[in-house]
Amino acid sequence: MALGSLVLLLSLLGVLGLGDPGPLEDVVIDRYYIPKICLREVQMGDFVRYHYNGTFKDGKKFDSSYDRGATVAGVVGVGRLITGMDRGLQGMCVNERRHLIVPPHLGYGSIGVAGLIPPDATLYFDVVMLDIWNKNDKLQITTLSKPEHCNRTVENSDFVRYHYNGTLLDGTPFDSSYSKDSTYDTYVGTGWLIKGMEQGLLGMCAGEKRSIIIPPFLAYGEKGYGTVIPPQASLVFSVLLVDFHNPKDGVFLEHLEVPASCKRRAVTGDFVRYHYNGTLMDGTLFDSSYSRNHTYNTYIGKGYIIPGMDQGLQGVCIGERRRVVIPPHLAYGENGAGDKIPGSAVLVFDVHVIDFHNPADPVEMETVYRPEGCNVTTRNRDFVRYHYNCSLLDGTKLFSSHDYGSPQEVTLGANKVIEGLNSGLLDMCAGERRVLIIPPHLGHGESGARGVPGSAVLRFEVELISMEEGVPEGYLFIWHGDPPENLYEQMDLNKDGQIPADEFSTFILTQVAEGKGRLMPSSDPDKVIADMFKNQDRNQDGKITAEELKLKSDEDQEKIHEEL
């Protein structure tokens, strides 16, 4: 550097007119532009690529690489360049610009170049350095960013999807996947990439960013590539690995949260309701059930969903959170899906299983408490009062009788409650408590109900408060023994030949009070009696005649004769 400064000083003295120092003994170097970052300087034996303009002292141009439309490439310090240029290029950085003054004895001497450079000519060069490399160079890899979690890195035979910006060593861009709005997709280690890129991608994590500097002999070498990559050009790639997989990959499962109690795991043929976020391997969200506020509901193992998800949901527990990583050959393959899932994309699903069931499932019953000495249990047609809490299997509360301040009342077997709840209330004692798990085909089915999602499995906590023995279907009142003879006469309390509503009600209530019969259990006995009176008052004139009064057993017998 001291020698260079001395030569530069002498040159400046001449320029300032402070005296002619005489013939130059060495090259005069003016480093009029030096880049802020200089990772490497030209040394003896380096291969360089540069542009230049060559002129005489009067400014007349004798040669220019720009005019030829091609850079000059050569090795420094091995006698392939004129001595002045050999010396003038040493120490240069990529993108540095220099003015060189080369005296005749370091140029073409007393002979010159016929028709181009006269004898004893001093030569002036304006040089810009574009590329430097050495045959001993290796791939230069710089990790710019890397994900915290990296379970796997790229190996030979993997299929990779990556974005890149490609530039020459001087920063000139030659290609970019971003401009094509598509990743570059290829196999690694199969010869489909230049050697330097194949080596540079090895060991990368999905989501990792690298700068890869590739010397020409690991890139396009002496031939270059088309008009964008000159011969003997070093290449710089800024790479973002979006995802990768191997054709032999299966589904990868990560169990994020598994409930401590898992009594049952999903198998082929089960119907599963689950929430999910679906992302690409770089975290780009392509779909979410949460955004629709609706679970995804499907059978597993029957081909209704992509094969990878069919496999990934096998063995899940209710309430489990699971990450399912699916290679493209088990997802949407080379074609992708729509405009959000690219071809050959690895998919990542974060799944939360809400519930599942099988169409053959019965009601699952667990007796939490059963009183001792339980001899009388509920049957269909019994009138029961019970408290309940109803929720989804993920704990979401739906309904509770406690919210209404009084027990629920219903006649069992009268199609007043869902089938699964009716079944779960049978054979219970007063005071008994149960937990019922009701599959949707015994609940509210595929359509659901107000406040109940379609195909939802329901959890009921029920407590039987009381029960009343019922009457057979179609009956409002039954006798405990044979009905009285001359029923009409006994019912006609004032013996006026007609029975109005008040007489009818008084008679029935008397029979109940004396234990001779019972009404259909109800929270409103007066309404039951009113319905009985209405059924007997055939002409609806407000009174029952002897011709109108018939026992239901007699009516049923008449219907049988009519059918016969």
PDB file of C-alpha atoms in Angstrom, residues 5-249:
ATOM      1  CA  SER A   5       0.555   5.750  -2.274  1.00  0.00           C
ATOM      2  CA  LEU A   6       3.944   6.913  -3.505  1.00  0.00           C
ATOM      3  CA  VAL A   7       3.035   6.230  -7.124  1.00  0.00           C
ATOM      4  CA  LEU A   8      -0.303   7.986  -6.638  1.00  0.00           C
ATOM      5  CA  LEU A   9       1.489  11.032  -5.100  1.00  0.00           C
ATOM      6  CA  LEU A  10       3.828  11.301  -8.046  1.00  0.00           C
ATOM      7  CA  SER A  11       0.899  11.158 -10.401  1.00  0.00           C
ATOM      8  CA  LEU A  12      -0.877  13.968  -8.556  1.00  0.00           C
ATOM      9  CA  LEU A  13       2.237  16.153  -8.597  1.00  0.00           C
ATOM     10  CA  GLY A  14       2.311  15.823 -12.338  1.00  0.00           C
ATOM     11  CA  VAL A  15      -1.355  16.665 -12.632  1.00  0.00           C
ATOM     12  CA  LEU A  16      -0.957  19.761 -10.416  1.00  0.00           C
ATOM     13  CA  GLY A  17       1.845  21.050 -12.594  1.00  0.00           C
ATOM     14  CA  LEU A  18       4.498  20.974  -9.912  1.00  0.00           C
ATOM     15  CA  GLY A  19       7.062  19.616 -12.293  1.00  0.00           C
ATOM     16  CA  ASP A  20       7.459  16.705 -14.672  1.00  0.00           C
ATOM     17  CA  PRO A  21       8.827  13.790 -12.700  1.00  0.00           C
ATOM     18  CA  GLY A  22      10.061  12.209 -15.900  1.00  0.00           C
ATOM     19  CA  PRO A  23       9.218   8.769 -17.363  1.00  0.00           C
ATOM     20  CA  LEU A  24       7.078   6.585 -15.111  1.00  0.00           C
ATOM     21  CA  GLU A  25       8.835   3.677 -13.533  1.00  0.00           C
ATOM     22  CA  ASP A  26       5.716   1.859 -12.358  1.00  0.00           C
ATOM     23  CA  VAL A  27       1.992   1.805 -12.836  1.00  0.00           C
ATOM     24  CA  VAL A  28       0.125   4.819 -11.468  1.00  0.00           C
ATOM     25  CA  ILE A  29      -3.019   3.697  -9.651  1.00  0.00           C
ATOM     26  CA  ASP A  30      -5.938   5.986  -8.804  1.00  0.00           C
ATOM     27  CA  ARG A  31      -8.545   4.149  -6.666  1.00  0.00           C
ATOM     28  CA  TYR A  32     -11.320   6.631  -7.359  1.00  0.00           C
ATOM     29  CA  TYR A  33     -14.100   4.361  -6.067  1.00  0.00           C
ATOM     30  CA  ILE A  34     -13.694   1.838  -3.266  1.00  0.00           C
ATOM     31  CA  PRO A  35     -16.804  -0.034  -2.033  1.00  0.00           C
ATOM     32  CA  LYS A  36     -17.578   0.186   1.682  1.00  0.00           C
ATOM     33  CA  ILE A  37     -17.545  -3.595   1.984  1.00  0.00           C
ATOM     34  CA  CYS A  38     -14.618  -5.446   0.540  1.00  0.00           C
ATOM     35  CA  LEU A  39     -14.698  -9.117   1.363  1.00  0.00           C
ATOM     36  CA  ARG A  40     -11.774 -10.014  -0.847  1.00  0.00           C
ATOM     37  CA  GLU A  41      -8.907  -8.400  -2.774  1.00  0.00           C
ATOM     38  CA  VAL A  42      -7.252  -9.629  -5.973  1.00  0.00           C
ATOM     39  CA  GLN A  43      -4.084 -11.610  -5.389  1.00  0.00           C
ATOM     40  CA  MET A  44      -1.548 -13.291  -7.629  1.00  0.00           C
ATOM     41  CA  GLY A  45      -3.081 -16.396  -9.192  1.00  0.00           C
ATOM     42  CA  ASP A  46      -6.683 -15.202  -8.867  1.00  0.00           C
ATOM     43  CA  PHE A  47      -9.062 -15.420 -11.760  1.00  0.00           C
ATOM     44  CA  VAL A  48     -10.690 -12.056 -12.437  1.00  0.00           C
ATOM     45  CA  ARG A  49     -13.430 -10.670 -14.615  1.00  0.00           C
ATOM     46  CA  TYR A  50     -13.530  -6.940 -15.352  1.00  0.00           C
ATOM     47  CA  HIS A  51     -14.609  -4.224 -17.747  1.00  0.00           C
ATOM     48  CA  TYR A  52     -12.298  -1.484 -19.023  1.00  0.00           C
ATOM     49  CA  ASN A  53     -11.858   1.430 -21.382  1.00  0.00           C
ATOM     50  CA  GLY A  54      -8.311   1.915 -22.828  1.00  0.00           C
ATOM     51  CA  THR A  55      -7.173   5.367 -24.075  1.00  0.00           C
ATOM     52  CA  PHE A  56      -3.993   7.317 -24.899  1.00  0.00           C
ATOM     53  CA  LYS A  57      -2.959  10.448 -23.036  1.00  0.00           C
ATOM     54  CA  ASP A  58      -4.952  12.627 -25.441  1.00  0.00           C
ATOM     55  CA  GLY A  59      -8.114  10.662 -24.612  1.00  0.00           C
ATOM     56  CA  LYS A  60      -8.271   8.758 -27.886  1.00  0.00           C
ATOM     57  CA  LYS A  61      -9.735   5.295 -27.255  1.00  0.00           C
ATOM     58  CA  PHE A  62      -7.830   2.326 -28.561  1.00  0.00           C
ATOM     59  CA  ASP A  63      -9.860  -0.480 -26.954  1.00  0.00           C
ATOM     60  CA  SER A  64     -12.941  -1.158 -24.788  1.00  0.00           C
ATOM     61  CA  SER A  65     -14.533  -4.291 -23.403  1.00  0.00           C
ATOM     62  CA  TYR A  66     -17.821  -2.370 -23.289  1.00  0.00           C
ATOM     63  CA  ASP A  67     -17.721  -1.926 -27.055  1.00  0.00           C
ATOM     64  CA  ARG A  68     -17.337  -5.663 -27.491  1.00  0.00           C
ATOM     65  CA  GLY A  69     -20.219  -6.343 -25.086  1.00  0.00           C
ATOM     66  CA  ALA A  70     -18.171  -8.838 -23.081  1.00  0.00           C
ATOM     67  CA  THR A  71     -16.077  -8.676 -19.957  1.00  0.00           C
ATOM     68  CA  VAL A  72     -12.419  -9.624 -19.911  1.00  0.00           C
ATOM     69  CA  ALA A  73     -11.529 -12.720 -17.928  1.00  0.00           C
ATOM     70  CA  GLY A  74      -8.076 -13.920 -17.017  1.00  0.00           C
ATOM     71  CA  VAL A  75      -5.624 -14.990 -14.321  1.00  0.00           C
ATOM     72  CA  VAL A  76      -3.589 -12.313 -12.553  1.00  0.00           C
ATOM     73  CA  GLY A  77       0.186 -12.638 -12.208  1.00  0.00           C
ATOM     74  CA  VAL A  78       0.894 -15.503 -14.592  1.00  0.00           C
ATOM     75  CA  GLY A  79       1.979 -13.426 -17.623  1.00  0.00           C
ATOM     76  CA  ARG A  80      -1.267 -13.602 -19.564  1.00  0.00           C
ATOM     77  CA  LEU A  81      -1.838  -9.855 -19.181  1.00  0.00           C
ATOM     78  CA  ILE A  82       0.502  -6.970 -19.852  1.00  0.00           C
ATOM     79  CA  THR A  83       2.664  -6.387 -16.787  1.00  0.00           C
ATOM     80  CA  GLY A  84       1.083  -3.019 -16.038  1.00  0.00           C
ATOM     81  CA  MET A  85      -2.388  -4.494 -15.979  1.00  0.00           C
ATOM     82  CA  ASP A  86      -1.188  -7.424 -13.877  1.00  0.00           C
ATOM     83  CA  ARG A  87       0.131  -4.969 -11.311  1.00  0.00           C
ATOM     84  CA  GLY A  88      -2.767  -2.540 -11.565  1.00  0.00           C
ATOM     85  CA  LEU A  89      -5.400  -5.169 -10.817  1.00  0.00           C
ATOM     86  CA  GLN A  90      -3.790  -6.502  -7.693  1.00  0.00           C
ATOM     87  CA  GLY A  91      -5.527  -5.527  -4.450  1.00  0.00           C
ATOM     88  CA  MET A  92      -8.776  -4.583  -6.176  1.00  0.00           C
ATOM     89  CA  CYS A  93     -12.160  -5.337  -4.573  1.00  0.00           C
ATOM     90  CA  VAL A  94     -15.307  -6.361  -6.421  1.00  0.00           C
ATOM     91  CA  ASN A  95     -16.993  -3.182  -7.752  1.00  0.00           C
ATOM     92  CA  GLU A  96     -13.844  -1.106  -7.152  1.00  0.00           C
ATOM     93  CA  ARG A  97     -13.008   1.349  -9.921  1.00  0.00           C
ATOM     94  CA  ARG A  98      -9.454   2.392 -10.807  1.00  0.00           C
ATOM     95  CA  HIS A  99      -7.640   4.634 -13.214  1.00  0.00           C
ATOM     96  CA  LEU A 100      -4.366   3.018 -14.296  1.00  0.00           C
ATOM     97  CA  ILE A 101      -1.495   4.748 -16.092  1.00  0.00           C
ATOM     98  CA  VAL A 102       0.764   2.124 -17.604  1.00  0.00           C
ATOM     99  CA  PRO A 103       4.212   3.250 -18.851  1.00  0.00           C
ATOM    100  CA  PRO A 104       5.440   1.742 -22.162  1.00  0.00           C
ATOM    101  CA  HIS A 105       7.868  -0.689 -20.633  1.00  0.00           C
ATOM    102  CA  LEU A 106       5.011  -2.199 -18.633  1.00  0.00           C
ATOM    103  CA  GLY A 107       2.704  -2.116 -21.626  1.00  0.00           C
ATOM    104  CA  TYR A 108       3.565  -2.923 -25.239  1.00  0.00           C
ATOM    105  CA  GLY A 109       7.088  -1.387 -25.142  1.00  0.00           C
ATOM    106  CA  SER A 110       8.969  -0.100 -28.134  1.00  0.00           C
ATOM    107  CA  ILE A 111       7.133  -2.466 -30.472  1.00  0.00           C
ATOM    108  CA  GLY A 112       3.504  -1.527 -29.753  1.00  0.00           C
ATOM    109  CA  VAL A 113       0.638  -3.259 -31.528  1.00  0.00           C
ATOM    110  CA  ALA A 114       0.525  -2.794 -35.253  1.00  0.00           C
ATOM    111  CA  GLY A 115      -2.297  -0.500 -36.342  1.00  0.00           C
ATOM    112  CA  LEU A 116      -3.575  -0.077 -32.793  1.00  0.00           C
ATOM    113  CA  ILE A 117      -0.922   1.006 -30.289  1.00  0.00           C
ATOM    114  CA  PRO A 118       2.163   2.912 -31.413  1.00  0.00           C
ATOM    115  CA  PRO A 119       5.634   2.153 -29.994  1.00  0.00           C
ATOM    116  CA  ASP A 120       6.508   3.596 -26.577  1.00  0.00           C
ATOM    117  CA  ALA A 121       2.884   4.507 -25.843  1.00  0.00           C
ATOM    118  CA  THR A 122       1.713   5.259 -22.333  1.00  0.00           C
ATOM    119  CA  LEU A 123      -1.659   3.583 -21.791  1.00  0.00           C
ATOM    120  CA  TYR A 124      -4.585   4.829 -19.683  1.00  0.00           C
ATOM    121  CA  PHE A 125      -7.136   2.324 -18.390  1.00  0.00           C
ATOM    122  CA  ASP A 126     -10.435   2.887 -16.580  1.00  0.00           C
ATOM    123  CA  VAL A 127     -11.159  -0.461 -14.893  1.00  0.00           C
ATOM    124  CA  VAL A 128     -14.107  -1.814 -12.857  1.00  0.00           C
ATOM    125  CA  MET A 129     -13.631  -5.165 -11.094  1.00  0.00           C
ATOM    126  CA  LEU A 130     -16.637  -7.497 -11.416  1.00  0.00           C
ATOM    127  CA  ASP A 131     -15.538 -10.897 -10.149  1.00  0.00           C
ATOM    128  CA  ILE A 132     -12.718 -12.609  -8.272  1.00  0.00           C
ATOM    129  CA  TRP A 133     -12.189 -16.285  -7.646  1.00  0.00           C
ATOM    130  CA  ASN A 134      -9.486 -18.886  -7.260  1.00  0.00           C
ATOM    131  CA  LYS A 135      -9.347 -22.520  -8.268  1.00  0.00           C
ATOM    132  CA  ASN A 136      -8.890 -23.386  -4.584  1.00  0.00           C
ATOM    133  CA  ASP A 137     -12.096 -21.598  -3.606  1.00  0.00           C
ATOM    134  CA  LYS A 138     -14.882 -23.451  -1.869  1.00  0.00           C
ATOM    135  CA  LEU A 139     -18.558 -22.786  -1.564  1.00  0.00           C
ATOM    136  CA  GLN A 140     -19.242 -19.873   0.794  1.00  0.00           C
ATOM    137  CA  ILE A 141     -22.396 -20.379   2.875  1.00  0.00           C
ATOM    138  CA  THR A 142     -23.697 -17.768   5.297  1.00  0.00           C
ATOM    139  CA  THR A 143     -26.776 -18.519   7.400  1.00  0.00           C
ATOM    140  CA  LEU A 144     -28.871 -15.338   7.511  1.00  0.00           C
ATOM    141  CA  SER A 145     -31.697 -16.674   9.673  1.00  0.00           C
ATOM    142  CA  LYS A 146     -32.788 -20.035  11.007  1.00  0.00           C
ATOM    143  CA  PRO A 147     -35.968 -21.224  12.796  1.00  0.00           C
ATOM    144  CA  GLU A 148     -35.698 -22.014  16.496  1.00  0.00           C
ATOM    145  CA  HIS A 149     -37.075 -25.499  15.928  1.00  0.00           C
ATOM    146  CA  CYS A 150     -35.597 -27.616  13.180  1.00  0.00           C
ATOM    147  CA  ASN A 151     -36.512 -31.281  13.349  1.00  0.00           C
ATOM    148  CA  ARG A 152     -35.034 -32.176   9.998  1.00  0.00           C
ATOM    149  CA  THR A 153     -32.613 -30.835   7.375  1.00  0.00           C
ATOM    150  CA  VAL A 154     -32.240 -31.310   3.625  1.00  0.00           C
ATOM    151  CA  GLU A 155     -30.488 -34.442   2.434  1.00  0.00           C
ATOM    152  CA  ASN A 156     -29.700 -35.845  -0.986  1.00  0.00           C
ATOM    153  CA  SER A 157     -32.785 -37.191  -2.827  1.00  0.00           C
ATOM    154  CA  ASP A 158     -35.076 -34.722  -1.012  1.00  0.00           C
ATOM    155  CA  PHE A 159     -37.477 -32.608  -3.047  1.00  0.00           C
ATOM    156  CA  VAL A 160     -37.133 -28.937  -2.170  1.00  0.00           C
ATOM    157  CA  ARG A 161     -39.190 -25.812  -2.777  1.00  0.00           C
ATOM    158  CA  TYR A 162     -37.295 -22.559  -2.372  1.00  0.00           C
ATOM    159  CA  HIS A 163     -37.304 -18.897  -3.307  1.00  0.00           C
ATOM    160  CA  TYR A 164     -34.123 -17.188  -4.448  1.00  0.00           C
ATOM    161  CA  ASN A 165     -32.574 -14.016  -5.761  1.00  0.00           C
ATOM    162  CA  GLY A 166     -29.575 -14.659  -8.005  1.00  0.00           C
ATOM    163  CA  THR A 167     -26.914 -12.022  -8.656  1.00  0.00           C
ATOM    164  CA  LEU A 168     -23.409 -11.861 -10.029  1.00  0.00           C
ATOM    165  CA  LEU A 169     -20.648 -11.073  -7.555  1.00  0.00           C
ATOM    166  CA  ASP A 170     -20.916  -7.350  -8.388  1.00  0.00           C
ATOM    167  CA  GLY A 171     -24.615  -7.365  -7.451  1.00  0.00           C
ATOM    168  CA  THR A 172     -26.015  -7.509 -10.981  1.00  0.00           C
ATOM    169  CA  PRO A 173     -29.264  -9.514 -10.778  1.00  0.00           C
ATOM    170  CA  PHE A 174     -29.736 -12.295 -13.298  1.00  0.00           C
ATOM    171  CA  ASP A 175     -32.763 -14.217 -11.990  1.00  0.00           C
ATOM    172  CA  SER A 176     -35.333 -14.349  -9.200  1.00  0.00           C
ATOM    173  CA  SER A 177     -38.067 -16.805  -8.311  1.00  0.00           C
ATOM    174  CA  TYR A 178     -39.955 -13.944  -6.647  1.00  0.00           C
ATOM    175  CA  SER A 179     -40.413 -12.231 -10.019  1.00  0.00           C
ATOM    176  CA  LYS A 180     -42.096 -15.405 -11.287  1.00  0.00           C
ATOM    177  CA  ASP A 181     -44.306 -15.534  -8.163  1.00  0.00           C
ATOM    178  CA  SER A 182     -43.410 -19.208  -7.805  1.00  0.00           C
ATOM    179  CA  THR A 183     -40.874 -21.245  -5.883  1.00  0.00           C
ATOM    180  CA  TYR A 184     -38.185 -23.228  -7.635  1.00  0.00           C
ATOM    181  CA  ASP A 185     -38.999 -26.899  -7.123  1.00  0.00           C
ATOM    182  CA  THR A 186     -36.528 -29.717  -7.674  1.00  0.00           C
ATOM    183  CA  TYR A 187     -34.750 -32.744  -6.274  1.00  0.00           C
ATOM    184  CA  VAL A 188     -31.376 -32.360  -4.540  1.00  0.00           C
ATOM    185  CA  GLY A 189     -28.408 -34.587  -5.353  1.00  0.00           C
ATOM    186  CA  THR A 190     -29.738 -35.885  -8.656  1.00  0.00           C
ATOM    187  CA  GLY A 191     -27.809 -33.555 -10.985  1.00  0.00           C
ATOM    188  CA  TRP A 192     -30.744 -31.284 -11.786  1.00  0.00           C
ATOM    189  CA  LEU A 193     -29.035 -28.290 -10.168  1.00  0.00           C
ATOM    190  CA  ILE A 194     -25.608 -26.757 -10.558  1.00  0.00           C
ATOM    191  CA  LYS A 195     -23.176 -28.416  -8.175  1.00  0.00           C
ATOM    192  CA  GLY A 196     -22.787 -25.392  -5.943  1.00  0.00           C
ATOM    193  CA  MET A 197     -26.530 -25.076  -5.361  1.00  0.00           C
ATOM    194  CA  GLU A 198     -26.875 -28.775  -4.611  1.00  0.00           C
ATOM    195  CA  GLN A 199     -24.165 -28.467  -1.991  1.00  0.00           C
ATOM    196  CA  GLY A 200     -25.520 -25.182  -0.664  1.00  0.00           C
ATOM    197  CA  LEU A 201     -29.005 -26.534   0.015  1.00  0.00           C
ATOM    198  CA  LEU A 202     -27.809 -29.527   2.042  1.00  0.00           C
ATOM    199  CA  GLY A 203     -28.435 -29.200   5.760  1.00  0.00           C
ATOM    200  CA  MET A 204     -31.013 -26.433   5.441  1.00  0.00           C
ATOM    201  CA  CYS A 205     -34.124 -26.269   7.606  1.00  0.00           C
ATOM    202  CA  ALA A 206     -37.525 -25.284   6.304  1.00  0.00           C
ATOM    203  CA  GLY A 207     -37.770 -21.539   6.799  1.00  0.00           C
ATOM    204  CA  GLU A 208     -33.992 -21.044   6.826  1.00  0.00           C
ATOM    205  CA  LYS A 209     -32.364 -18.234   4.804  1.00  0.00           C
ATOM    206  CA  ARG A 210     -28.862 -18.568   3.381  1.00  0.00           C
ATOM    207  CA  SER A 211     -26.474 -16.614   1.237  1.00  0.00           C
ATOM    208  CA  ILE A 212     -24.592 -18.996  -1.066  1.00  0.00           C
ATOM    209  CA  ILE A 213     -21.601 -17.772  -3.084  1.00  0.00           C
ATOM    210  CA  ILE A 214     -20.712 -20.237  -5.825  1.00  0.00           C
ATOM    211  CA  PRO A 215     -17.423 -20.088  -7.771  1.00  0.00           C
ATOM    212  CA  PRO A 216     -17.715 -20.569 -11.559  1.00  0.00           C
ATOM    213  CA  PHE A 217     -16.355 -24.130 -11.565  1.00  0.00           C
ATOM    214  CA  LEU A 218     -19.315 -25.116  -9.339  1.00  0.00           C
ATOM    215  CA  ALA A 219     -21.718 -23.061 -11.437  1.00  0.00           C
ATOM    216  CA  TYR A 220     -21.801 -22.504 -15.231  1.00  0.00           C
ATOM    217  CA  GLY A 221     -18.019 -22.374 -15.792  1.00  0.00           C
ATOM    218  CA  GLU A 222     -16.458 -21.233 -19.040  1.00  0.00           C
ATOM    219  CA  LYS A 223     -19.698 -21.326 -21.011  1.00  0.00           C
ATOM    220  CA  GLY A 224     -21.850 -19.181 -18.752  1.00  0.00           C
ATOM    221  CA  TYR A 225     -25.596 -19.346 -19.275  1.00  0.00           C
ATOM    222  CA  GLY A 226     -27.347 -17.495 -22.056  1.00  0.00           C
ATOM    223  CA  THR A 227     -27.002 -13.740 -22.005  1.00  0.00           C
ATOM    224  CA  VAL A 228     -27.508 -13.296 -18.275  1.00  0.00           C
ATOM    225  CA  ILE A 229     -24.577 -15.243 -16.790  1.00  0.00           C
ATOM    226  CA  PRO A 230     -21.187 -14.506 -18.374  1.00  0.00           C
ATOM    227  CA  PRO A 231     -18.467 -17.141 -18.678  1.00  0.00           C
ATOM    228  CA  GLN A 232     -16.394 -17.689 -15.543  1.00  0.00           C
ATOM    229  CA  ALA A 233     -18.913 -15.849 -13.338  1.00  0.00           C
ATOM    230  CA  SER A 234     -19.237 -16.347  -9.597  1.00  0.00           C
ATOM    231  CA  LEU A 235     -22.864 -16.492  -8.525  1.00  0.00           C
ATOM    232  CA  VAL A 236     -24.523 -15.231  -5.349  1.00  0.00           C
ATOM    233  CA  PHE A 237     -27.835 -16.743  -4.304  1.00  0.00           C
ATOM    234  CA  SER A 238     -30.005 -15.508  -1.463  1.00  0.00           C
ATOM    235  CA  VAL A 239     -32.135 -18.577  -0.707  1.00  0.00           C
ATOM    236  CA  LEU A 240     -35.253 -19.078   1.421  1.00  0.00           C
ATOM    237  CA  LEU A 241     -36.148 -22.750   1.841  1.00  0.00           C
ATOM    238  CA  VAL A 242     -39.951 -22.893   1.861  1.00  0.00           C
ATOM    239  CA  ASP A 243     -40.332 -26.626   2.386  1.00  0.00           C
ATOM    240  CA  PHE A 244     -38.929 -30.020   1.494  1.00  0.00           C
ATOM    241  CA  HIS A 245     -39.830 -33.665   1.657  1.00  0.00           C
ATOM    242  CA  ASN A 246     -38.706 -37.050   0.493  1.00  0.00           C
ATOM    243  CA  PRO A 247     -40.818 -39.266  -1.789  1.00  0.00           C
ATOM    244  CA  LYS A 248     -40.467 -41.996   0.836  1.00  0.00           C
ATOM    245  CA  ASP A 249     -41.896 -39.800   3.601  1.00  0.00           C
TER     246      ASP A 249
END
